[in-house]
GROMACS .gro file of N, CA and C in nm:
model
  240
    1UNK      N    1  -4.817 -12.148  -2.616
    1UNK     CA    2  -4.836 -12.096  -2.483
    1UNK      C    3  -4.834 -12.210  -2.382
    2UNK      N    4  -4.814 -12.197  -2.270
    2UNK     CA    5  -4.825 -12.270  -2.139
    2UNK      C    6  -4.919 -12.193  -2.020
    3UNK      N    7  -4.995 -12.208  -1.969
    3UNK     CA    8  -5.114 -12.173  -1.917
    3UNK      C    9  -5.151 -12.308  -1.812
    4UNK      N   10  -5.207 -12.239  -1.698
    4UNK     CA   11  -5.212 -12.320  -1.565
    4UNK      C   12  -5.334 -12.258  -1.455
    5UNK      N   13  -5.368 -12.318  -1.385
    5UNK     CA   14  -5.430 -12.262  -1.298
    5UNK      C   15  -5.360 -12.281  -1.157
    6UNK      N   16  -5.321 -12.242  -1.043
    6UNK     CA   17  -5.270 -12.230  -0.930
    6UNK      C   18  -5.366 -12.231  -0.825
    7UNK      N   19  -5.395 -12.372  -0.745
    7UNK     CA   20  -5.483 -12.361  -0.634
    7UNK      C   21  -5.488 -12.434  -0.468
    8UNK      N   22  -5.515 -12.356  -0.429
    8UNK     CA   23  -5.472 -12.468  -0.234
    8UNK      C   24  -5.550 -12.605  -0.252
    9UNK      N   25  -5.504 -12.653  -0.211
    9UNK     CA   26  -5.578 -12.804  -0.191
    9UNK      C   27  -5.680 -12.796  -0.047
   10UNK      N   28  -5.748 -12.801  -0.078
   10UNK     CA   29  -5.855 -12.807   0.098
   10UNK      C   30  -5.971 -12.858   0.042
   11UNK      N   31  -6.063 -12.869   0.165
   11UNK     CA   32  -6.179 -12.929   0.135
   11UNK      C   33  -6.315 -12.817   0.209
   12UNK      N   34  -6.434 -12.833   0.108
   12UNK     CA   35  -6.478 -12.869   0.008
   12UNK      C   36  -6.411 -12.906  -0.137
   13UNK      N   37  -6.355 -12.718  -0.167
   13UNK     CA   38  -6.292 -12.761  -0.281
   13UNK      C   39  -6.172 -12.676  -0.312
   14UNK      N   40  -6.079 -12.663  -0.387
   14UNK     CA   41  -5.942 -12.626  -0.441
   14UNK      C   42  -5.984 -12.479  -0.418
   15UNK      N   43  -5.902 -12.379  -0.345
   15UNK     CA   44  -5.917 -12.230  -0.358
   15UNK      C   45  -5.808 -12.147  -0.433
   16UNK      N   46  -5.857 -12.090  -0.570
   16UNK     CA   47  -5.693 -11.990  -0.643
   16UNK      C   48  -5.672 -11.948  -0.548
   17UNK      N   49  -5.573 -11.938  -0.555
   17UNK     CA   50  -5.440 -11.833  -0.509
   17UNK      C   51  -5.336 -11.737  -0.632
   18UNK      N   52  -5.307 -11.649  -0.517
   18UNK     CA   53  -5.215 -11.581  -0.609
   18UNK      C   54  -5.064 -11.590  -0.594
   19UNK      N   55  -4.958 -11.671  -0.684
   19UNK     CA   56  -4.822 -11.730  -0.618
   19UNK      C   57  -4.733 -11.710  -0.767
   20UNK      N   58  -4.591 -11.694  -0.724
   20UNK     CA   59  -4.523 -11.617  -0.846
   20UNK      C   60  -4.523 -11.789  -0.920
   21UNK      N   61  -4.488 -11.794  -1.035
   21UNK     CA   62  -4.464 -11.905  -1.093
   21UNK      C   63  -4.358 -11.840  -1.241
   22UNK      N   64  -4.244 -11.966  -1.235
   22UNK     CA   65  -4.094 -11.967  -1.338
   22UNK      C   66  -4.135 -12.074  -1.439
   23UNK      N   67  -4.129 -12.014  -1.512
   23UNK     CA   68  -4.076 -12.082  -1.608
   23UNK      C   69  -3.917 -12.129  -1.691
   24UNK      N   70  -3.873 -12.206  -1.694
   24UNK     CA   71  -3.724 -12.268  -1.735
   24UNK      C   72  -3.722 -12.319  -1.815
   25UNK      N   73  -3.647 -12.275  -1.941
   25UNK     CA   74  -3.608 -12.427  -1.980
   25UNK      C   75  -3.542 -12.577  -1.985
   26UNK      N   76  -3.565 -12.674  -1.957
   26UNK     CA   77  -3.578 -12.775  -1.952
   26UNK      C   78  -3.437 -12.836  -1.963
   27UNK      N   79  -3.362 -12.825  -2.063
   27UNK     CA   80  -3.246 -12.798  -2.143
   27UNK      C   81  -3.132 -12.746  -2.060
   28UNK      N   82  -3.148 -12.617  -2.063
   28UNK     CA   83  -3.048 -12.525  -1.984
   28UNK      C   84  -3.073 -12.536  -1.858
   29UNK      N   85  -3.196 -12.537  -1.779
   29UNK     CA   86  -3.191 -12.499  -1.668
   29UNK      C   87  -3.221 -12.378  -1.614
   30UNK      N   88  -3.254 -12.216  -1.736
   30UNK     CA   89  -3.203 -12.084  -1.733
   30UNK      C   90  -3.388 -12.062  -1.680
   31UNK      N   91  -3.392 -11.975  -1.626
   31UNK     CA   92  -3.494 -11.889  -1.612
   31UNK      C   93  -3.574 -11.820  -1.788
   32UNK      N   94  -3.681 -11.857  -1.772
   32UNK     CA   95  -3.729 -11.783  -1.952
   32UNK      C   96  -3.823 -11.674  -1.887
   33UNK      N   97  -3.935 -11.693  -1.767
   33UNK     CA   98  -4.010 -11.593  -1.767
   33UNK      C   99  -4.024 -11.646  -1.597
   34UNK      N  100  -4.124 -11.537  -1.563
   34UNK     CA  101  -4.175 -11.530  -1.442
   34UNK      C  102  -4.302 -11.466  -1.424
   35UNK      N  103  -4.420 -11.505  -1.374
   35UNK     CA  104  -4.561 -11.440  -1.395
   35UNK      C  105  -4.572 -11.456  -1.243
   36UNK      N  106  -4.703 -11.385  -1.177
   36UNK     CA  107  -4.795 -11.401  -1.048
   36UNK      C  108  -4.925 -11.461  -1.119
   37UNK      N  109  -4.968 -11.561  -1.069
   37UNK     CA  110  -5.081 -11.588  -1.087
   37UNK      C  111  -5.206 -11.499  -1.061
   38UNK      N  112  -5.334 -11.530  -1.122
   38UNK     CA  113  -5.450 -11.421  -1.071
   38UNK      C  114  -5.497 -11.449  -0.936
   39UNK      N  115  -5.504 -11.363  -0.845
   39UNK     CA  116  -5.561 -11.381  -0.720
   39UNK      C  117  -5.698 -11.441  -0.729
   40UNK      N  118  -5.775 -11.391  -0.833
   40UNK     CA  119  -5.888 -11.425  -0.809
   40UNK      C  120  -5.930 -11.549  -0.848
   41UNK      N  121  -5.835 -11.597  -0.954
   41UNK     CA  122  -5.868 -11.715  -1.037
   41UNK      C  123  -5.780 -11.769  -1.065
   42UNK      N  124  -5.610 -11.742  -1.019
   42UNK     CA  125  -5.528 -11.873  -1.018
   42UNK      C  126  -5.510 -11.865  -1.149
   43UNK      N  127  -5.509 -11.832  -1.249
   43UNK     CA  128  -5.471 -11.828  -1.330
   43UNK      C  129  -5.352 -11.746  -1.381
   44UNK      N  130  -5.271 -11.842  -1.473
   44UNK     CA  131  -5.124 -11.803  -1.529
   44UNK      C  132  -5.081 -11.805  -1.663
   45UNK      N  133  -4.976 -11.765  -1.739
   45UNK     CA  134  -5.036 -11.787  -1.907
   45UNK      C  135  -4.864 -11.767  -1.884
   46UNK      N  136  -4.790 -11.835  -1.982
   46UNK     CA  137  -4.644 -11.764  -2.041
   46UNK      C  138  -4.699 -11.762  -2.219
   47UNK      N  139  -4.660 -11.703  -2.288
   47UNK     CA  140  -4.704 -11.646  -2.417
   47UNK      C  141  -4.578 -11.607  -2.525
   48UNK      N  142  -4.537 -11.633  -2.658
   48UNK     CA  143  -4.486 -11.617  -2.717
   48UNK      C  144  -4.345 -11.655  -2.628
   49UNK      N  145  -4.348 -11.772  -2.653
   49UNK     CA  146  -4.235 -11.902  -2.624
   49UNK      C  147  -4.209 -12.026  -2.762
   50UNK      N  148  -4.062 -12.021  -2.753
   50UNK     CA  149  -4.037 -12.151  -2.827
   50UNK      C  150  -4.137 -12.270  -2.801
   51UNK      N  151  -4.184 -12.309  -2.966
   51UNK     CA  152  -4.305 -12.380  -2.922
   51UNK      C  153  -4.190 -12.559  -2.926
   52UNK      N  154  -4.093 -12.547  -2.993
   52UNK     CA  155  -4.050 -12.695  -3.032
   52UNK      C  156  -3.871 -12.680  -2.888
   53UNK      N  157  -3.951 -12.611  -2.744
   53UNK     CA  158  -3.868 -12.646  -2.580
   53UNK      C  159  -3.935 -12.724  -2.515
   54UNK      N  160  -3.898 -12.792  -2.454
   54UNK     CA  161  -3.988 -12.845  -2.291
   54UNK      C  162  -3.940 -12.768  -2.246
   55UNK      N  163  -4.036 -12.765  -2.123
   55UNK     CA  164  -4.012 -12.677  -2.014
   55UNK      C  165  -4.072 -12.713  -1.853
   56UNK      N  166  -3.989 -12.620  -1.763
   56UNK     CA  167  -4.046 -12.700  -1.645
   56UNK      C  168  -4.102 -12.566  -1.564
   57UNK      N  169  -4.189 -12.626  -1.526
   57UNK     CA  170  -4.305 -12.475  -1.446
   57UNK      C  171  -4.269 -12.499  -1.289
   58UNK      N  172  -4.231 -12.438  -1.195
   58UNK     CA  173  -4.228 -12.407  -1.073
   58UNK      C  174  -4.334 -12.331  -1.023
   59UNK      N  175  -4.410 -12.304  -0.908
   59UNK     CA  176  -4.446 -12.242  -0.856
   59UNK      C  177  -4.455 -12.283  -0.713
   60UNK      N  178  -4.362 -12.140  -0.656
   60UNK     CA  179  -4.346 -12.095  -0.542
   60UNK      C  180  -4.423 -12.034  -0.431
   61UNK      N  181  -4.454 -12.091  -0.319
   61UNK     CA  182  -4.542 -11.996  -0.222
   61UNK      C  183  -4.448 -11.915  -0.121
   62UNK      N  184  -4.465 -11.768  -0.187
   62UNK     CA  185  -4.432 -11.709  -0.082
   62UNK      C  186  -4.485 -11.648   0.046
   63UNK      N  187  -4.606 -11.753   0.101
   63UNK     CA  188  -4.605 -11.759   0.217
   63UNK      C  189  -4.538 -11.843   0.337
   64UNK      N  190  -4.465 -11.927   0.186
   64UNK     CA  191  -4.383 -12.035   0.317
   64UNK      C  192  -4.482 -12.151   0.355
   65UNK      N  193  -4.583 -12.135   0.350
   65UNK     CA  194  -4.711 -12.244   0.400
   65UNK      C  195  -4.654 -12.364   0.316
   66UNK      N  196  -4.655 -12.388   0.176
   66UNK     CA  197  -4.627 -12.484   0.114
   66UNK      C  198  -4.471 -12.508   0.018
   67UNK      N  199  -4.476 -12.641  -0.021
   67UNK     CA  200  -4.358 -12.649  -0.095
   67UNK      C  201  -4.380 -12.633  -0.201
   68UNK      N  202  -4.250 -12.569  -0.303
   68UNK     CA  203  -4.315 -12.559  -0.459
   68UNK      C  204  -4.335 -12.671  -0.521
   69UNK      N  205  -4.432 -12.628  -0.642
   69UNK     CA  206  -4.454 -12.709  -0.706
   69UNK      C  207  -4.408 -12.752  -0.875
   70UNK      N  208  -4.359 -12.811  -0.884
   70UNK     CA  209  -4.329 -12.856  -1.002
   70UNK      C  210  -4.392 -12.956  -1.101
   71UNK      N  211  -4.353 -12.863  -1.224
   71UNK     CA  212  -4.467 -12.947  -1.346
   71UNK      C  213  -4.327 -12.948  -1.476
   72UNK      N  214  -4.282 -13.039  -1.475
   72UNK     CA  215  -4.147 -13.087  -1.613
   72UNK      C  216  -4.195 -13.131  -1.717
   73UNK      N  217  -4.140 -13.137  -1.846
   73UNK     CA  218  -4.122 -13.179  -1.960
   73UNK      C  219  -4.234 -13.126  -2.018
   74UNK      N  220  -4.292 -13.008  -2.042
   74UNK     CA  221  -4.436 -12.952  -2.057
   74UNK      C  222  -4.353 -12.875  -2.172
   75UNK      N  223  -4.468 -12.918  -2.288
   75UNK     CA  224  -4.430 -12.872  -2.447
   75UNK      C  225  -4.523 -12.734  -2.437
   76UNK      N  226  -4.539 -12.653  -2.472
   76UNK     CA  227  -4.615 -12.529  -2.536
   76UNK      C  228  -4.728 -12.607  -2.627
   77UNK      N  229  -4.844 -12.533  -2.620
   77UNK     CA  230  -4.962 -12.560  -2.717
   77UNK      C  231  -4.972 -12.441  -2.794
   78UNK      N  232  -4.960 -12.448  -2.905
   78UNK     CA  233  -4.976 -12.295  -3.102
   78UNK      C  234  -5.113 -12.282  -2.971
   79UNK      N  235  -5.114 -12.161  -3.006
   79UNK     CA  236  -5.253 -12.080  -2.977
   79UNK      C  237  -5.280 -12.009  -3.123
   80UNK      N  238  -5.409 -11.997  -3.168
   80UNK     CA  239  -5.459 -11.948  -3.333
   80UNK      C  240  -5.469 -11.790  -3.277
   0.00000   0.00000   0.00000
């Protein structure tokens, strides 16, 4: 699995948000999945993925407020 949390940067402290986030592989370039994060908790999961791809995580704000963000060469962790 690949699993993330999604959050604004401000101060006091980091607030989730809810923002679509891609997953790709690394390799190809191709689209593998696409999730929304949890509104409440920023949280994101992709699940039953090639565990032996990198991959590169995007996430997009579609409010336009910010630029996406990117996270590359990210292996999958076996979940039991």
């Amino acid at each position: 699995q690949i699993a993330g949390t999604v959050k604004e940067s401000s101060s006091p402290a980091d607030i989730p948000i809810k923002r679509r986030v891609r997953l790709f592989n690394e390799d190809s370039g191709r689209l593998v999945r696409e999730v929304w994060s949890d509104p409440a908790t920023g949280a994101y999961q992709f699940t039953r993925i090639k565990g032996n791809t990198k991959y590169t995580v995007v996430c997009h704000d579609y409010t336009l407020a910010h630029r996406a963000v990117v996270a590359d060469r990210i292996v999958p962790v076996k979940i039991s």
